[in-house]
GROMACS .gro file of C-alpha atoms in nm:
model
  287
    1UNK     CA    1   1.388   3.212  15.021
    2UNK     CA    2   1.410   3.505  14.775
    3UNK     CA    3   1.701   3.642  14.967
    4UNK     CA    4   1.890   3.305  14.929
    5UNK     CA    5   1.824   3.304  14.550
    6UNK     CA    6   1.944   3.662  14.506
    7UNK     CA    7   2.261   3.590  14.718
    8UNK     CA    8   2.360   3.296  14.513
    9UNK     CA    9   2.302   3.460  14.186
   10UNK     CA   10   2.504   3.758  14.310
   11UNK     CA   11   2.788   3.509  14.406
   12UNK     CA   12   2.772   3.352  14.062
   13UNK     CA   13   2.831   3.685  13.890
   14UNK     CA   14   3.072   3.824  14.159
   15UNK     CA   15   3.309   3.531  14.113
   16UNK     CA   16   3.266   3.540  13.724
   17UNK     CA   17   3.127   3.182  13.740
   18UNK     CA   18   2.806   3.307  13.587
   19UNK     CA   19   2.957   3.502  13.311
   20UNK     CA   20   3.191   3.217  13.217
   21UNK     CA   21   2.910   2.965  13.234
   22UNK     CA   22   2.688   3.173  12.995
   23UNK     CA   23   2.964   3.252  12.767
   24UNK     CA   24   3.083   2.895  12.736
   25UNK     CA   25   2.726   2.764  12.690
   26UNK     CA   26   2.639   3.007  12.413
   27UNK     CA   27   2.986   2.963  12.249
   28UNK     CA   28   2.973   2.583  12.233
   29UNK     CA   29   2.614   2.586  12.124
   30UNK     CA   30   2.702   2.834  11.862
   31UNK     CA   31   2.991   2.610  11.736
   32UNK     CA   32   2.760   2.310  11.701
   33UNK     CA   33   2.494   2.545  11.539
   34UNK     CA   34   2.742   2.645  11.274
   35UNK     CA   35   2.873   2.298  11.212
   36UNK     CA   36   2.537   2.137  11.203
   37UNK     CA   37   2.280   2.390  11.083
   38UNK     CA   38   2.461   2.675  10.886
   39UNK     CA   39   2.714   2.471  10.699
   40UNK     CA   40   2.472   2.185  10.609
   41UNK     CA   41   2.171   2.425  10.580
   42UNK     CA   42   1.969   2.218  10.816
   43UNK     CA   43   1.665   2.340  11.002
   44UNK     CA   44   1.704   2.068  11.268
   45UNK     CA   45   1.830   2.266  11.567
   46UNK     CA   46   1.713   1.983  11.805
   47UNK     CA   47   2.010   1.781  11.677
   48UNK     CA   48   2.240   2.067  11.814
   49UNK     CA   49   2.079   2.022  12.155
   50UNK     CA   50   2.119   1.649  12.143
   51UNK     CA   51   2.483   1.684  12.054
   52UNK     CA   52   2.551   1.934  12.336
   53UNK     CA   53   2.425   1.719  12.607
   54UNK     CA   54   2.812   1.659  12.662
   55UNK     CA   55   2.796   2.013  12.813
   56UNK     CA   56   2.630   1.881  13.123
   57UNK     CA   57   2.969   1.719  13.220
   58UNK     CA   58   3.109   2.077  13.270
   59UNK     CA   59   2.786   2.283  13.334
   60UNK     CA   60   2.635   2.104  13.624
   61UNK     CA   61   2.945   2.045  13.838
   62UNK     CA   62   3.035   2.421  13.784
   63UNK     CA   63   2.700   2.531  13.896
   64UNK     CA   64   2.663   2.303  14.203
   65UNK     CA   65   3.012   2.232  14.344
   66UNK     CA   66   3.018   2.537  14.577
   67UNK     CA   67   2.654   2.563  14.675
   68UNK     CA   68   2.697   2.391  15.009
   69UNK     CA   69   3.054   2.270  15.011
   70UNK     CA   70   3.168   2.633  15.028
   71UNK     CA   71   2.951   2.693  15.325
   72UNK     CA   72   3.079   2.388  15.504
   73UNK     CA   73   3.449   2.490  15.427
   74UNK     CA   74   3.408   2.855  15.543
   75UNK     CA   75   3.219   2.744  15.868
   76UNK     CA   76   2.913   2.961  15.757
   77UNK     CA   77   2.680   2.665  15.735
   78UNK     CA   78   2.583   2.700  16.098
   79UNK     CA   79   2.483   3.044  16.043
   80UNK     CA   80   2.282   2.947  15.758
   81UNK     CA   81   2.117   2.649  15.928
   82UNK     CA   82   2.019   2.862  16.242
   83UNK     CA   83   1.854   3.120  16.024
   84UNK     CA   84   1.464   3.169  16.055
   85UNK     CA   85   1.434   3.001  15.716
   86UNK     CA   86   1.329   2.632  15.700
   87UNK     CA   87   1.585   2.392  15.568
   88UNK     CA   88   1.371   2.318  15.261
   89UNK     CA   89   1.368   2.693  15.179
   90UNK     CA   90   1.747   2.708  15.195
   91UNK     CA   91   1.786   2.403  14.977
   92UNK     CA   92   1.518   2.507  14.729
   93UNK     CA   93   1.662   2.871  14.725
   94UNK     CA   94   2.026   2.740  14.633
   95UNK     CA   95   1.865   2.484  14.383
   96UNK     CA   96   1.650   2.753  14.203
   97UNK     CA   97   1.963   3.003  14.198
   98UNK     CA   98   2.149   2.736  13.996
   99UNK     CA   99   1.844   2.653  13.800
  100UNK     CA  100   1.781   2.997  13.703
  101UNK     CA  101   2.125   3.051  13.570
  102UNK     CA  102   2.101   2.747  13.360
  103UNK     CA  103   1.763   2.870  13.234
  104UNK     CA  104   1.917   3.204  13.134
  105UNK     CA  105   2.171   3.022  12.924
  106UNK     CA  106   1.890   2.818  12.755
  107UNK     CA  107   1.696   3.145  12.683
  108UNK     CA  108   1.996   3.299  12.511
  109UNK     CA  109   2.067   2.986  12.294
  110UNK     CA  110   1.707   3.035  12.161
  111UNK     CA  111   1.839   3.300  11.923
  112UNK     CA  112   1.975   3.022  11.697
  113UNK     CA  113   1.653   2.866  11.600
  114UNK     CA  114   1.514   3.208  11.561
  115UNK     CA  115   1.794   3.282  11.313
  116UNK     CA  116   1.708   2.964  11.105
  117UNK     CA  117   1.338   3.060  11.114
  118UNK     CA  118   1.422   3.362  10.887
  119UNK     CA  119   1.547   3.118  10.604
  120UNK     CA  120   1.274   2.849  10.617
  121UNK     CA  121   1.018   2.643  10.806
  122UNK     CA  122   1.136   2.499  11.144
  123UNK     CA  123   1.043   2.144  11.283
  124UNK     CA  124   0.879   2.342  11.580
  125UNK     CA  125   0.758   2.026  11.771
  126UNK     CA  126   1.095   1.862  11.764
  127UNK     CA  127   1.274   2.180  11.872
  128UNK     CA  128   1.014   2.244  12.148
  129UNK     CA  129   1.050   1.882  12.266
  130UNK     CA  130   1.432   1.906  12.260
  131UNK     CA  131   1.425   2.223  12.476
  132UNK     CA  132   1.183   2.067  12.739
  133UNK     CA  133   1.398   1.755  12.751
  134UNK     CA  134   1.721   1.952  12.779
  135UNK     CA  135   1.587   2.178  13.054
  136UNK     CA  136   1.437   1.896  13.253
  137UNK     CA  137   1.761   1.707  13.233
  138UNK     CA  138   1.957   1.997  13.344
  139UNK     CA  139   1.722   2.072  13.645
  140UNK     CA  140   1.740   1.711  13.729
  141UNK     CA  141   2.119   1.693  13.728
  142UNK     CA  142   2.154   2.014  13.916
  143UNK     CA  143   1.940   1.860  14.187
  144UNK     CA  144   2.188   1.563  14.189
  145UNK     CA  145   2.483   1.823  14.205
  146UNK     CA  146   2.329   1.991  14.505
  147UNK     CA  147   2.297   1.674  14.685
  148UNK     CA  148   2.664   1.587  14.623
  149UNK     CA  149   2.768   1.936  14.731
  150UNK     CA  150   2.593   1.897  15.067
  151UNK     CA  151   2.794   1.571  15.133
  152UNK     CA  152   3.144   1.732  15.130
  153UNK     CA  153   3.328   2.051  15.213
  154UNK     CA  154   3.567   2.011  14.917
  155UNK     CA  155   3.450   2.181  14.601
  156UNK     CA  156   3.687   1.968  14.375
  157UNK     CA  157   3.550   1.638  14.526
  158UNK     CA  158   3.186   1.769  14.474
  159UNK     CA  159   3.269   1.863  14.112
  160UNK     CA  160   3.441   1.525  14.036
  161UNK     CA  161   3.161   1.316  14.218
  162UNK     CA  162   2.883   1.506  14.018
  163UNK     CA  163   3.086   1.452  13.690
  164UNK     CA  164   3.117   1.086  13.770
  165UNK     CA  165   2.739   1.042  13.838
  166UNK     CA  166   2.655   1.214  13.519
  167UNK     CA  167   2.896   0.995  13.317
  168UNK     CA  168   2.745   0.678  13.456
  169UNK     CA  169   2.402   0.810  13.359
  170UNK     CA  170   2.527   0.882  13.027
  171UNK     CA  171   2.641   0.529  12.964
  172UNK     CA  172   2.348   0.347  13.119
  173UNK     CA  173   2.228   0.238  12.779
  174UNK     CA  174   2.562   0.090  12.700
  175UNK     CA  175   2.597  -0.081  13.030
  176UNK     CA  176   2.246  -0.235  12.994
  177UNK     CA  177   2.356  -0.453  12.699
  178UNK     CA  178   2.650  -0.604  12.893
  179UNK     CA  179   2.448  -0.691  13.208
  180UNK     CA  180   2.361  -1.055  13.290
  181UNK     CA  181   2.019  -1.154  13.178
  182UNK     CA  182   1.954  -1.461  13.384
  183UNK     CA  183   1.694  -1.484  13.654
  184UNK     CA  184   1.932  -1.555  13.947
  185UNK     CA  185   2.147  -1.244  13.872
  186UNK     CA  186   1.836  -1.045  13.842
  187UNK     CA  187   1.720  -1.177  14.193
  188UNK     CA  188   2.052  -1.062  14.332
  189UNK     CA  189   2.012  -0.724  14.171
  190UNK     CA  190   1.665  -0.683  14.338
  191UNK     CA  191   1.807  -0.779  14.679
  192UNK     CA  192   2.075  -0.524  14.649
  193UNK     CA  193   1.816  -0.260  14.549
  194UNK     CA  194   1.597  -0.367  14.848
  195UNK     CA  195   1.903  -0.314  15.085
  196UNK     CA  196   1.970   0.031  14.938
  197UNK     CA  197   1.618   0.142  14.978
  198UNK     CA  198   1.597   0.004  15.332
  199UNK     CA  199   1.919   0.189  15.409
  200UNK     CA  200   1.781   0.503  15.280
  201UNK     CA  201   1.472   0.458  15.477
  202UNK     CA  202   1.664   0.380  15.804
  203UNK     CA  203   1.881   0.696  15.730
  204UNK     CA  204   1.578   0.902  15.705
  205UNK     CA  205   1.374   0.776  15.992
  206UNK     CA  206   1.638   0.615  16.232
  207UNK     CA  207   1.387   0.337  16.282
  208UNK     CA  208   1.578   0.011  16.242
  209UNK     CA  209   1.261  -0.197  16.314
  210UNK     CA  210   1.058  -0.032  16.031
  211UNK     CA  211   1.367  -0.057  15.789
  212UNK     CA  212   1.413  -0.422  15.879
  213UNK     CA  213   1.053  -0.518  15.837
  214UNK     CA  214   1.052  -0.326  15.499
  215UNK     CA  215   1.361  -0.532  15.383
  216UNK     CA  216   1.228  -0.869  15.513
  217UNK     CA  217   0.890  -0.830  15.353
  218UNK     CA  218   1.026  -0.692  15.020
  219UNK     CA  219   1.277  -0.968  14.998
  220UNK     CA  220   1.016  -1.241  15.082
  221UNK     CA  221   0.787  -1.100  14.795
  222UNK     CA  222   1.085  -1.106  14.545
  223UNK     CA  223   1.188  -1.462  14.650
  224UNK     CA  224   0.826  -1.585  14.635
  225UNK     CA  225   0.769  -1.449  14.285
  226UNK     CA  226   1.111  -1.589  14.189
  227UNK     CA  227   1.005  -1.940  14.269
  228UNK     CA  228   0.655  -1.895  14.128
  229UNK     CA  229   0.774  -1.777  13.779
  230UNK     CA  230   1.137  -1.706  13.751
  231UNK     CA  231   1.093  -1.616  13.384
  232UNK     CA  232   0.962  -1.278  13.480
  233UNK     CA  233   1.313  -1.203  13.625
  234UNK     CA  234   1.498  -1.253  13.298
  235UNK     CA  235   1.674  -0.936  13.177
  236UNK     CA  236   1.565  -0.719  13.475
  237UNK     CA  237   1.898  -0.561  13.521
  238UNK     CA  238   1.926  -0.444  13.158
  239UNK     CA  239   1.548  -0.324  13.164
  240UNK     CA  240   1.618  -0.125  13.485
  241UNK     CA  241   1.924   0.048  13.349
  242UNK     CA  242   1.741   0.141  13.035
  243UNK     CA  243   1.447   0.263  13.239
  244UNK     CA  244   1.683   0.479  13.440
  245UNK     CA  245   1.857   0.609  13.133
  246UNK     CA  246   1.778   0.984  13.117
  247UNK     CA  247   1.923   1.030  12.770
  248UNK     CA  248   1.710   0.761  12.595
  249UNK     CA  249   1.406   0.952  12.724
  250UNK     CA  250   1.554   1.269  12.584
  251UNK     CA  251   1.571   1.106  12.231
  252UNK     CA  252   1.190   1.063  12.250
  253UNK     CA  253   1.138   1.413  12.339
  254UNK     CA  254   1.358   1.534  12.047
  255UNK     CA  255   1.123   1.358  11.817
  256UNK     CA  256   0.859   1.605  11.932
  257UNK     CA  257   0.681   1.341  12.150
  258UNK     CA  258   0.594   1.507  12.484
  259UNK     CA  259   0.545   1.185  12.680
  260UNK     CA  260   0.402   1.274  13.031
  261UNK     CA  261   0.578   0.968  13.180
  262UNK     CA  262   0.917   1.093  13.066
  263UNK     CA  263   0.851   1.446  13.217
  264UNK     CA  264   0.723   1.305  13.546
  265UNK     CA  265   1.039   1.089  13.551
  266UNK     CA  266   1.267   1.390  13.538
  267UNK     CA  267   1.070   1.593  13.777
  268UNK     CA  268   1.037   1.308  14.038
  269UNK     CA  269   1.417   1.227  14.015
  270UNK     CA  270   1.485   1.594  14.099
  271UNK     CA  271   1.248   1.594  14.379
  272UNK     CA  272   1.399   1.284  14.542
  273UNK     CA  273   1.748   1.443  14.544
  274UNK     CA  274   1.613   1.780  14.686
  275UNK     CA  275   1.435   1.576  14.954
  276UNK     CA  276   1.769   1.373  15.028
  277UNK     CA  277   1.948   1.711  15.059
  278UNK     CA  278   1.701   1.858  15.306
  279UNK     CA  279   1.714   1.528  15.499
  280UNK     CA  280   2.093   1.539  15.524
  281UNK     CA  281   2.079   1.909  15.662
  282UNK     CA  282   1.811   1.844  15.904
  283UNK     CA  283   2.023   1.578  16.054
  284UNK     CA  284   2.323   1.811  16.087
  285UNK     CA  285   2.088   2.093  16.212
  286UNK     CA  286   1.977   1.876  16.511
  287UNK     CA  287   2.297   1.691  16.586
   0.00000   0.00000   0.00000
């Protein structure tokens, strides 16, 4: 796995992607730092990190679009998949390479709060919380980008698709406010979720009987609860969207509140997409 990580890191810096990524991240963070901290003499660097979440729209697609799409396009994926390495080691190696480059950029940006510390007292808990949240969001989105990359051989499609998913996640809070709140709409929404989960279950196991049983039992439970007390279904769509919102959780972390539930959410989300990526490759490997 170490060989995969080193290969990907070399590729980042051979193709200049790594240098451009580091330079743009530090430059744009520096611009926000000057605008928000230096000019206004503010010690609140966590506000800079909050504002620079827009960088994820560019950073994550740039880091992940070529990881697997390039292998498929150049027909080197078969060589990779027939190597002695397990599929999870290949996926984890590529993921960690992108994650390490992202962490390098984060470490460099830490020079900015150190500069502020020479002129006054820092809100350390808020800055630490903001960095923890920022890094967790970045690593989670990279996992999504890796999954998108394995689904296509076109880097542009991979980049645009990753951008689109990040954008949707960015506006989930706004979408939540416009969702229907009645119980019937919520039941339909739950039914759609059950079908999606059953589809993923079938795609993973190829056991249509087990997937069908899961869908029928889950739908039966949902319908029974609906007729027993449909008031509990009111506003489920909006609440679900808010629960899935990665940036509302980030706001909590920037307050210096290291909520274990938020940290577990980000890590679990990343693990799910790493698992899905491994699953896709396993199917191709044995096809």
